[in-house]
PDB file of C-alpha atoms in Angstrom:
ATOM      1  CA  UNK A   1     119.718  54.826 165.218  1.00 72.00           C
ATOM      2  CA  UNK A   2     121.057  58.004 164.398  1.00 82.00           C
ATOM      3  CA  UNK A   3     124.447  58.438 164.750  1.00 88.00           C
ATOM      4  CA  UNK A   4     126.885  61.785 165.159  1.00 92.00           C
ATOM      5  CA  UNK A   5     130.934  61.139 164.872  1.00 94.00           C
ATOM      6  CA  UNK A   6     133.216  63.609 166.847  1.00 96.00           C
ATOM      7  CA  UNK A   7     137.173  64.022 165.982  1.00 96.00           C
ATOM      8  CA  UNK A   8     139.207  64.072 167.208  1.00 96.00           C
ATOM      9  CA  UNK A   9     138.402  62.357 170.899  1.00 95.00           C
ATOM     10  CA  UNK A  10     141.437  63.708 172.066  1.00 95.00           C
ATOM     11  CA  UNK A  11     143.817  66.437 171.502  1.00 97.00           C
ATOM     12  CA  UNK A  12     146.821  68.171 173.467  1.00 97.00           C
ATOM     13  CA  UNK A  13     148.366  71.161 171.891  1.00 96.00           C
ATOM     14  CA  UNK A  14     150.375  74.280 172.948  1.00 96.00           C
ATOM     15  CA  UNK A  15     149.309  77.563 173.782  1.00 97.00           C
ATOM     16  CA  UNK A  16     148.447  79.912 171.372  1.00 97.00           C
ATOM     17  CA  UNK A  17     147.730  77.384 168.720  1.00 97.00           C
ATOM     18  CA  UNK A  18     144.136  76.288 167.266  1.00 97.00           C
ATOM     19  CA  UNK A  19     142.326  73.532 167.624  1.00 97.00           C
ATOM     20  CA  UNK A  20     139.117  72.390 165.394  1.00 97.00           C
ATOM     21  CA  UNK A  21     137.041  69.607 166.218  1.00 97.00           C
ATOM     22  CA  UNK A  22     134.547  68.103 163.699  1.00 96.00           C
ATOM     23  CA  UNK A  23     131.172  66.728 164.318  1.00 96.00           C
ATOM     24  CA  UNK A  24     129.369  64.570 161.313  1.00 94.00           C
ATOM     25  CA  UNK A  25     125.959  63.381 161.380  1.00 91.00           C
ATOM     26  CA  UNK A  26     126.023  59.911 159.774  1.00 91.00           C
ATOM     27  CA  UNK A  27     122.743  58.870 158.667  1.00 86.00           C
ATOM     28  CA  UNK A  28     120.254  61.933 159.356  1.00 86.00           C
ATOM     29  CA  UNK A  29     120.916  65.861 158.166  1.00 86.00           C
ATOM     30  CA  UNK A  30     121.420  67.860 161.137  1.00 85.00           C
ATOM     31  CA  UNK A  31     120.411  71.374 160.773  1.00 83.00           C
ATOM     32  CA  UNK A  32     120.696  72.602 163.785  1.00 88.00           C
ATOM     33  CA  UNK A  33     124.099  71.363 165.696  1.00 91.00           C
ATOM     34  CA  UNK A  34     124.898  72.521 169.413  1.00 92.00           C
ATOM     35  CA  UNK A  35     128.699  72.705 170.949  1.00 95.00           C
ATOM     36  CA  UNK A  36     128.935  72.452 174.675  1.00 94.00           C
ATOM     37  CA  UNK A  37     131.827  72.499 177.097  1.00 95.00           C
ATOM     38  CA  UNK A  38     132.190  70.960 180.310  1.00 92.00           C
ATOM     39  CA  UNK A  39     134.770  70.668 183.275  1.00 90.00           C
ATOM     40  CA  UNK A  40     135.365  67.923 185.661  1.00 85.00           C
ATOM     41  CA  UNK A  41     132.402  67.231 187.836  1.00 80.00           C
ATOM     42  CA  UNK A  42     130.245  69.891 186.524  1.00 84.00           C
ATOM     43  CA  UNK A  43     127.334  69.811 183.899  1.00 84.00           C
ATOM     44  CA  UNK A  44     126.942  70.336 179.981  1.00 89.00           C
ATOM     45  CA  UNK A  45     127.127  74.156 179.013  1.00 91.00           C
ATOM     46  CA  UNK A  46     125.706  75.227 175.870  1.00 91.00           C
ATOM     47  CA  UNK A  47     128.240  77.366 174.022  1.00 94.00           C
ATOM     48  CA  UNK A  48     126.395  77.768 170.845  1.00 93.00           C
ATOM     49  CA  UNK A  49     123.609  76.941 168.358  1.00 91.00           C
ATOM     50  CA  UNK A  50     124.897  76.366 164.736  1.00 90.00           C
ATOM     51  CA  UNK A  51     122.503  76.186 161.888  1.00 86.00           C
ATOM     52  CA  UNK A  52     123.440  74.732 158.731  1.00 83.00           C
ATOM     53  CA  UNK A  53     123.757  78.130 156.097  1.00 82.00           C
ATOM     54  CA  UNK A  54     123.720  80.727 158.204  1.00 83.00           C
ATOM     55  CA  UNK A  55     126.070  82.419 161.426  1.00 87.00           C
ATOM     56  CA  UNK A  56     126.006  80.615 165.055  1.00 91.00           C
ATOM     57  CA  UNK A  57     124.150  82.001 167.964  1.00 91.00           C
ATOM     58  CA  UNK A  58     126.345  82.449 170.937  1.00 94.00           C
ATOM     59  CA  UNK A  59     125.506  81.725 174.768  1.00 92.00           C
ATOM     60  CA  UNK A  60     126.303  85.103 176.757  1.00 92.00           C
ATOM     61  CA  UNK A  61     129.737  85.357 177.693  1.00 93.00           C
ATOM     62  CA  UNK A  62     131.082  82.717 175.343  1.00 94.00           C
ATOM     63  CA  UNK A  63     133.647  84.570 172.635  1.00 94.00           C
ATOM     64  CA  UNK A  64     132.583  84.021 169.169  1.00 92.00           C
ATOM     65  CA  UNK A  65     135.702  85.175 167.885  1.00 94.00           C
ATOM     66  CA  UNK A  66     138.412  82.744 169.936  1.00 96.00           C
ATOM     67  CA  UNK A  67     135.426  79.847 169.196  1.00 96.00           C
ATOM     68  CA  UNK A  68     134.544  79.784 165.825  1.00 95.00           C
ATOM     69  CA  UNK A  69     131.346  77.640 164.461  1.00 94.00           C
ATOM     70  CA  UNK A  70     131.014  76.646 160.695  1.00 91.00           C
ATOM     71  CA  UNK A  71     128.048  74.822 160.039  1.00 89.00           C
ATOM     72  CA  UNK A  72     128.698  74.306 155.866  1.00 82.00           C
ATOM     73  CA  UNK A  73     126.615  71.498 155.027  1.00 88.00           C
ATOM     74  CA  UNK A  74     123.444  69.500 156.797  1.00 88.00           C
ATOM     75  CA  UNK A  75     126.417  66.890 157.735  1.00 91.00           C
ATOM     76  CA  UNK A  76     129.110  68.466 158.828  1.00 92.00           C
ATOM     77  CA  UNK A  77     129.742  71.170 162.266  1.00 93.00           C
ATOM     78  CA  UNK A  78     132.791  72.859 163.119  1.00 95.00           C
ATOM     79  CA  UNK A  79     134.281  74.364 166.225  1.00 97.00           C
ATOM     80  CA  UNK A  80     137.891  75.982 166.019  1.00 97.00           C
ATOM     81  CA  UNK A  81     139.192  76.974 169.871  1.00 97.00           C
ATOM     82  CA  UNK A  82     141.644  80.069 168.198  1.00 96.00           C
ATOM     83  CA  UNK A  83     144.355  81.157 170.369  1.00 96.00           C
ATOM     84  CA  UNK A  84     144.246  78.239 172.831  1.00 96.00           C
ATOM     85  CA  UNK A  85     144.938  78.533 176.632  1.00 96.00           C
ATOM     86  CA  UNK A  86     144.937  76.276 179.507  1.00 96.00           C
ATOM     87  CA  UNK A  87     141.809  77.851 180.575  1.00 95.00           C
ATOM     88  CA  UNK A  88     140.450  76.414 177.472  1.00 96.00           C
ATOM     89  CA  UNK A  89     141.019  72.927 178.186  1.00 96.00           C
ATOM     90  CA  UNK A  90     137.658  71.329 178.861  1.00 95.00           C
ATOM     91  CA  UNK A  91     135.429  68.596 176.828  1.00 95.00           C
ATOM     92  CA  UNK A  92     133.464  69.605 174.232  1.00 96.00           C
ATOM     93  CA  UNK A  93     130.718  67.822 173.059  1.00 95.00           C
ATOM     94  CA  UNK A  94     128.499  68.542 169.692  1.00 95.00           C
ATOM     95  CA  UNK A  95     125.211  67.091 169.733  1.00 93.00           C
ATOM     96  CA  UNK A  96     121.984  67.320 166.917  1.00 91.00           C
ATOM     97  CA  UNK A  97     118.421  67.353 166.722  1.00 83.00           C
ATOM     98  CA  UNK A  98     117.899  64.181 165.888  1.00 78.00           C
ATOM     99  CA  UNK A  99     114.781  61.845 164.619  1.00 71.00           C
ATOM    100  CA  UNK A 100     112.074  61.525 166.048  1.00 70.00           C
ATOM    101  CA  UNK A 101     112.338  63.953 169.220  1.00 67.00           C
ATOM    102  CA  UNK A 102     115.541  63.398 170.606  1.00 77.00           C
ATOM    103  CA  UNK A 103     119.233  64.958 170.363  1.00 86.00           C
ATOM    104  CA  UNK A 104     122.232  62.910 169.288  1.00 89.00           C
ATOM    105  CA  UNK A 105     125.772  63.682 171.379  1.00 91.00           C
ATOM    106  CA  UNK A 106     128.870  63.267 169.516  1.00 93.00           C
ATOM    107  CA  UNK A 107     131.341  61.118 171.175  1.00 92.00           C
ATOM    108  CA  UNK A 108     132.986  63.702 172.746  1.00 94.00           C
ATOM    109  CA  UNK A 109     136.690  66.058 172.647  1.00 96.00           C
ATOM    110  CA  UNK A 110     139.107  66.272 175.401  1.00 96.00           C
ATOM    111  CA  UNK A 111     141.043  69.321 174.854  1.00 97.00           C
ATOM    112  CA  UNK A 112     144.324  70.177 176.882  1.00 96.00           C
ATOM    113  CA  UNK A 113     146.239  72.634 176.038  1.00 97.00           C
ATOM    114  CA  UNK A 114     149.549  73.092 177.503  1.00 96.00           C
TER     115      UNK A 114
ATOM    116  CA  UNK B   1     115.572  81.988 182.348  1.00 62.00           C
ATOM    117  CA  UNK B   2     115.801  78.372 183.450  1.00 73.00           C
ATOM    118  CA  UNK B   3     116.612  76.850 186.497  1.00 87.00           C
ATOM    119  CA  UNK B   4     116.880  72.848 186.690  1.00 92.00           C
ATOM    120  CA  UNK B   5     117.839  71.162 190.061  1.00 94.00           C
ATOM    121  CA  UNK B   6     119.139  67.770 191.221  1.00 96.00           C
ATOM    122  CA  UNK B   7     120.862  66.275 194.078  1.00 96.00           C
ATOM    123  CA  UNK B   8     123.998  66.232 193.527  1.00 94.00           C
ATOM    124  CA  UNK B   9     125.148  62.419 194.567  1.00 96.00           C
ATOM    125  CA  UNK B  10     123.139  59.522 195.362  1.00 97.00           C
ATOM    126  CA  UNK B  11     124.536  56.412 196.292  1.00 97.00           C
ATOM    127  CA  UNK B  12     121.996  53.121 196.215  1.00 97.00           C
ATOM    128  CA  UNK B  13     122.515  49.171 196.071  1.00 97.00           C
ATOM    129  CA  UNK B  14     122.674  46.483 193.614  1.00 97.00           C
ATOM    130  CA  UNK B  15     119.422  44.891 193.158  1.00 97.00           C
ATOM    131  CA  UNK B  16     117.466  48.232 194.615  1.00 97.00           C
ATOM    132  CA  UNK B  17     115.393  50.637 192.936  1.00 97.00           C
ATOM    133  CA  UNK B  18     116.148  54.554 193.050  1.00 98.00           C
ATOM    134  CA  UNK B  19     114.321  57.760 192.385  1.00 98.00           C
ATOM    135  CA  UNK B  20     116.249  60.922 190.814  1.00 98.00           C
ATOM    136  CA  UNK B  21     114.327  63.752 191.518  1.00 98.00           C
ATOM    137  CA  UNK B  22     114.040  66.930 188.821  1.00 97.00           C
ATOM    138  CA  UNK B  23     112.509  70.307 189.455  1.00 97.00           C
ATOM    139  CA  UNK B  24     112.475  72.535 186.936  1.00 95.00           C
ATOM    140  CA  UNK B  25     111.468  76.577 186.358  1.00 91.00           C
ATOM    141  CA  UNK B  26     111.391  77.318 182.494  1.00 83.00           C
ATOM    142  CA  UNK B  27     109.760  80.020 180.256  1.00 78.00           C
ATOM    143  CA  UNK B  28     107.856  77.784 178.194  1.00 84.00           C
ATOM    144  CA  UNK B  29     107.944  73.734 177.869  1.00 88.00           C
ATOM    145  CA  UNK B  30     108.310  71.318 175.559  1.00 87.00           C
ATOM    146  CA  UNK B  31     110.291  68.599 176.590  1.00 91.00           C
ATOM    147  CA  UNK B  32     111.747  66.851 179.627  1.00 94.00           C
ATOM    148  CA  UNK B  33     114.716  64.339 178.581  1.00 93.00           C
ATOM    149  CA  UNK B  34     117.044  62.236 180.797  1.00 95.00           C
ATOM    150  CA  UNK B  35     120.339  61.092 179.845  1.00 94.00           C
ATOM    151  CA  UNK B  36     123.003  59.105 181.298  1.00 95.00           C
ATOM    152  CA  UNK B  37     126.620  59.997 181.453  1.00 93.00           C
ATOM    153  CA  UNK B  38     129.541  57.584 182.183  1.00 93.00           C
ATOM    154  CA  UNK B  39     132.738  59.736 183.554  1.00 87.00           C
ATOM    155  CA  UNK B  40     134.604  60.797 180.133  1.00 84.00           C
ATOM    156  CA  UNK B  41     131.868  60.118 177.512  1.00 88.00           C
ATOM    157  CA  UNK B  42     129.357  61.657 176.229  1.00 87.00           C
ATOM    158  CA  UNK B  43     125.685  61.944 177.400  1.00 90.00           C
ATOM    159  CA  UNK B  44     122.939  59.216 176.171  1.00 89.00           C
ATOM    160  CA  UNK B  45     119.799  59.367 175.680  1.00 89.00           C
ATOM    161  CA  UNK B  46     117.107  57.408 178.217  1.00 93.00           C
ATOM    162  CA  UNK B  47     113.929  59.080 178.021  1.00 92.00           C
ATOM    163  CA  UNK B  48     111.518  61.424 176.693  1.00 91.00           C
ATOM    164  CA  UNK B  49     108.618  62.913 178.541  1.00 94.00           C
ATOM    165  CA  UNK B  50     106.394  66.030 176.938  1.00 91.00           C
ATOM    166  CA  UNK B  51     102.627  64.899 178.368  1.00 94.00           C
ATOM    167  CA  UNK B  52     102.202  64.327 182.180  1.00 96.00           C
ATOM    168  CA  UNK B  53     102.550  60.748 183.035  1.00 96.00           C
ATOM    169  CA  UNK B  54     104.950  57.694 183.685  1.00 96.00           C
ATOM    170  CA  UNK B  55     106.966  56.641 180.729  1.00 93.00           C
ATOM    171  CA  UNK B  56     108.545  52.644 181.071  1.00 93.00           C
ATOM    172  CA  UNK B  57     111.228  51.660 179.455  1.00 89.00           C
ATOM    173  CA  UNK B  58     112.694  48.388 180.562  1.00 93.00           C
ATOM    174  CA  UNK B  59     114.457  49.006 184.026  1.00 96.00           C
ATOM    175  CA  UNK B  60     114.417  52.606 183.178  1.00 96.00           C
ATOM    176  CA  UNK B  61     111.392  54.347 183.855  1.00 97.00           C
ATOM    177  CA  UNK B  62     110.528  58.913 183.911  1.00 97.00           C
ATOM    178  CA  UNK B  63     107.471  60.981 185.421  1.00 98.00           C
ATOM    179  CA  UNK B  64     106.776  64.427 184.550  1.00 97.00           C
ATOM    180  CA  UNK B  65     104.009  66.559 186.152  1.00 97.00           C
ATOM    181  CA  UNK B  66     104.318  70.042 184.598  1.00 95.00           C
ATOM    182  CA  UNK B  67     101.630  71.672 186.562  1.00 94.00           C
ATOM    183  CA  UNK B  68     104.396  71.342 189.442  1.00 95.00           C
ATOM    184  CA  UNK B  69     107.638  71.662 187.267  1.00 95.00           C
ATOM    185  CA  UNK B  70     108.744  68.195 188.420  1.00 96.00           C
ATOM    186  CA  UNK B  71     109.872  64.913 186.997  1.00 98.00           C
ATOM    187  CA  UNK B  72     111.453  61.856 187.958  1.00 98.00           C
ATOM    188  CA  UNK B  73     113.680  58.715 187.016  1.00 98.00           C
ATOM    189  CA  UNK B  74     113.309  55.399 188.280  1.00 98.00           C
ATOM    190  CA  UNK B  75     116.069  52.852 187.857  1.00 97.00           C
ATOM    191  CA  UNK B  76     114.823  49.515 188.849  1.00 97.00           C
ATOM    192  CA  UNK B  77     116.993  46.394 189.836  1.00 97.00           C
ATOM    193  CA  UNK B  78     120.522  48.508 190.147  1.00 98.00           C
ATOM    194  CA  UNK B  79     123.422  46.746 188.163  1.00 97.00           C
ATOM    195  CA  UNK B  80     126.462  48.389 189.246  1.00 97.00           C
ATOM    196  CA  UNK B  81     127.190  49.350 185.679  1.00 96.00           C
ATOM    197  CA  UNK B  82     123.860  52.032 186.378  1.00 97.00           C
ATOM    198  CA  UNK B  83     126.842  54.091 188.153  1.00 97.00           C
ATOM    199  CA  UNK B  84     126.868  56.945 186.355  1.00 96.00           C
ATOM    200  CA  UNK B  85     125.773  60.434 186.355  1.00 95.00           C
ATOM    201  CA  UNK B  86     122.189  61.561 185.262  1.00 96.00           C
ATOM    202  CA  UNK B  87     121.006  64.393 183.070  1.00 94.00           C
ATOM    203  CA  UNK B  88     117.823  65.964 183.502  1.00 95.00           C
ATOM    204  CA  UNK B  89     117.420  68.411 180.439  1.00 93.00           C
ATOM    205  CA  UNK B  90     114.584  70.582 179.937  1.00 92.00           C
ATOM    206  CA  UNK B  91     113.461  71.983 175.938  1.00 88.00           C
ATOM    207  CA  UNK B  92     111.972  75.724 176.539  1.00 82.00           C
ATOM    208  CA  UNK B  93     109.026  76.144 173.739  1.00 79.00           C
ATOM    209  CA  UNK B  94     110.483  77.870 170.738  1.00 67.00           C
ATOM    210  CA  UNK B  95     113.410  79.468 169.390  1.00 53.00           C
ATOM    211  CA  UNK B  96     116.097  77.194 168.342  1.00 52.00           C
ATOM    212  CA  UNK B  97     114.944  74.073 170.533  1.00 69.00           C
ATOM    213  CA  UNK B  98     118.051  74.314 172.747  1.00 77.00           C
ATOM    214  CA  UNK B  99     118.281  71.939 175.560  1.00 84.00           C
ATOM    215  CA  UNK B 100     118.891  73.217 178.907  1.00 85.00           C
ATOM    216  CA  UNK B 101     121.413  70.222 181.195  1.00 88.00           C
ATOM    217  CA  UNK B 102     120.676  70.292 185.096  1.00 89.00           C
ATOM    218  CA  UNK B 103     124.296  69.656 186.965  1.00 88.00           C
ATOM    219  CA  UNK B 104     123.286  66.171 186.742  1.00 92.00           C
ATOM    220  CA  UNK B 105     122.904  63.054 189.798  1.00 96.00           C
ATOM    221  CA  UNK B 106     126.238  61.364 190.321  1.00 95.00           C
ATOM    222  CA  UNK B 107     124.736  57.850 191.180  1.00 97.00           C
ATOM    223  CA  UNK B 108     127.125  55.384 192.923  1.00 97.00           C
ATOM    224  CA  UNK B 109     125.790  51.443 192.891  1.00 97.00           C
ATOM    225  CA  UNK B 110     127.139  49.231 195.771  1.00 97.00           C
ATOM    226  CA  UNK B 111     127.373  45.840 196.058  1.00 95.00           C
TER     227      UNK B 111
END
């Protein structure tokens, strides 16, 4: 079955540093990747839609600029958290359109930032 | 806009058979999917519904009636491993195919 790998699963780092988590599909090209967040006991949030070539589409009220999306190849999404603050710390999850109908969810990122 | 509700907790026993409810409101439909979510991991898929009907899948089984926005998941013979929480996740028609989560069912299994 189709297959996406998120790195890292976990990662601690200090304020004001970045973070950038990697999401690879394995076996199928994913052209259209989506990064969501979510907090203890609450749902999935979309953040953004990447698509491979071209610039992400944001979900209202999410900051483009502190998370950046680079979609480079049909394999291969990015998501940089710029500037981290404990606000930010959360688990992010990439997942991709995957064959025949369904979407794939990376493994998963738990970001703390301290 | 979208609005997808669930209960929030359900708690059921081993052996038993339990019913998460969905209702949804969506501009446009094409897609109901359930996934199942472990604390800490990431989602997984269960099932796929886009026509109205009952889908089986093993233990697992979904509804979907779209003339009233609703859908279902049936979890027959509970294993406490089932404890989990459940996704229902609606696909709007067009635009970039992104996948709108309910908060999910927290489902607790007792012996």
């Amino acid at each position: 079955g189709a297959v996406v790998s998120q790195h890292p699963s976990w990662v601690i780092c200090k304020s004001g540093t970045s973070v950038k988590i990697e999401c690879r599909s394995l076996d199928f090209q994913a052209t259209t990747m989506f990064w969501y967040r979510q907090f203890p006991k609450q749902s999935l949030m979309l953040m953004a839609t990447s698509n491979e070539g071209s610039k992400a589409t944001y979900e209202q009220g999410v900051e483009k600029d502190k998370f950046l999306i680079n979609h480079a190849s049909l394999t291969l999404s990015t998501l940089t958290v710029t500037s981290a603050h404990p606000e930010d710390s959360s688990f992010y999850i990439c997942s991709a359109q995957s064959p025949p109908y369904g979407y794939t969810f990376g493994s998963g990122t738990r970001l703390t930032v301290v | 806009g979208q609005n997808i509700d669930q209960p929030t907790e359900m708690t059921a026993t081993e052996g038993a058979i339990v019913q998460i409810n969905c209702t949804y409101q969506t501009s446009g439909f094409n897609g109901l999917f359930w996934y199942q979510q472990h604390a800490g991991e990431a989602p997984t898929f269960l099932s796929y519904n886009v026509l109205d009907g009952l889908e089986e899948k093993g233990r697992f089984s979904s509804f979907l009636s779209r003339s009233k926005g609703y859908s279902y998941l049936l979890l027959k013979e509970l294993q406490m491993k089932d404890s989990a929480s459940y996704l229902c996740a609606v696909r709007p028609s067009g635009g970039y195919q992104k996948v709108t989560f309910g908060t999910g069912t927290k489902l607790q299994v007792i012996p």
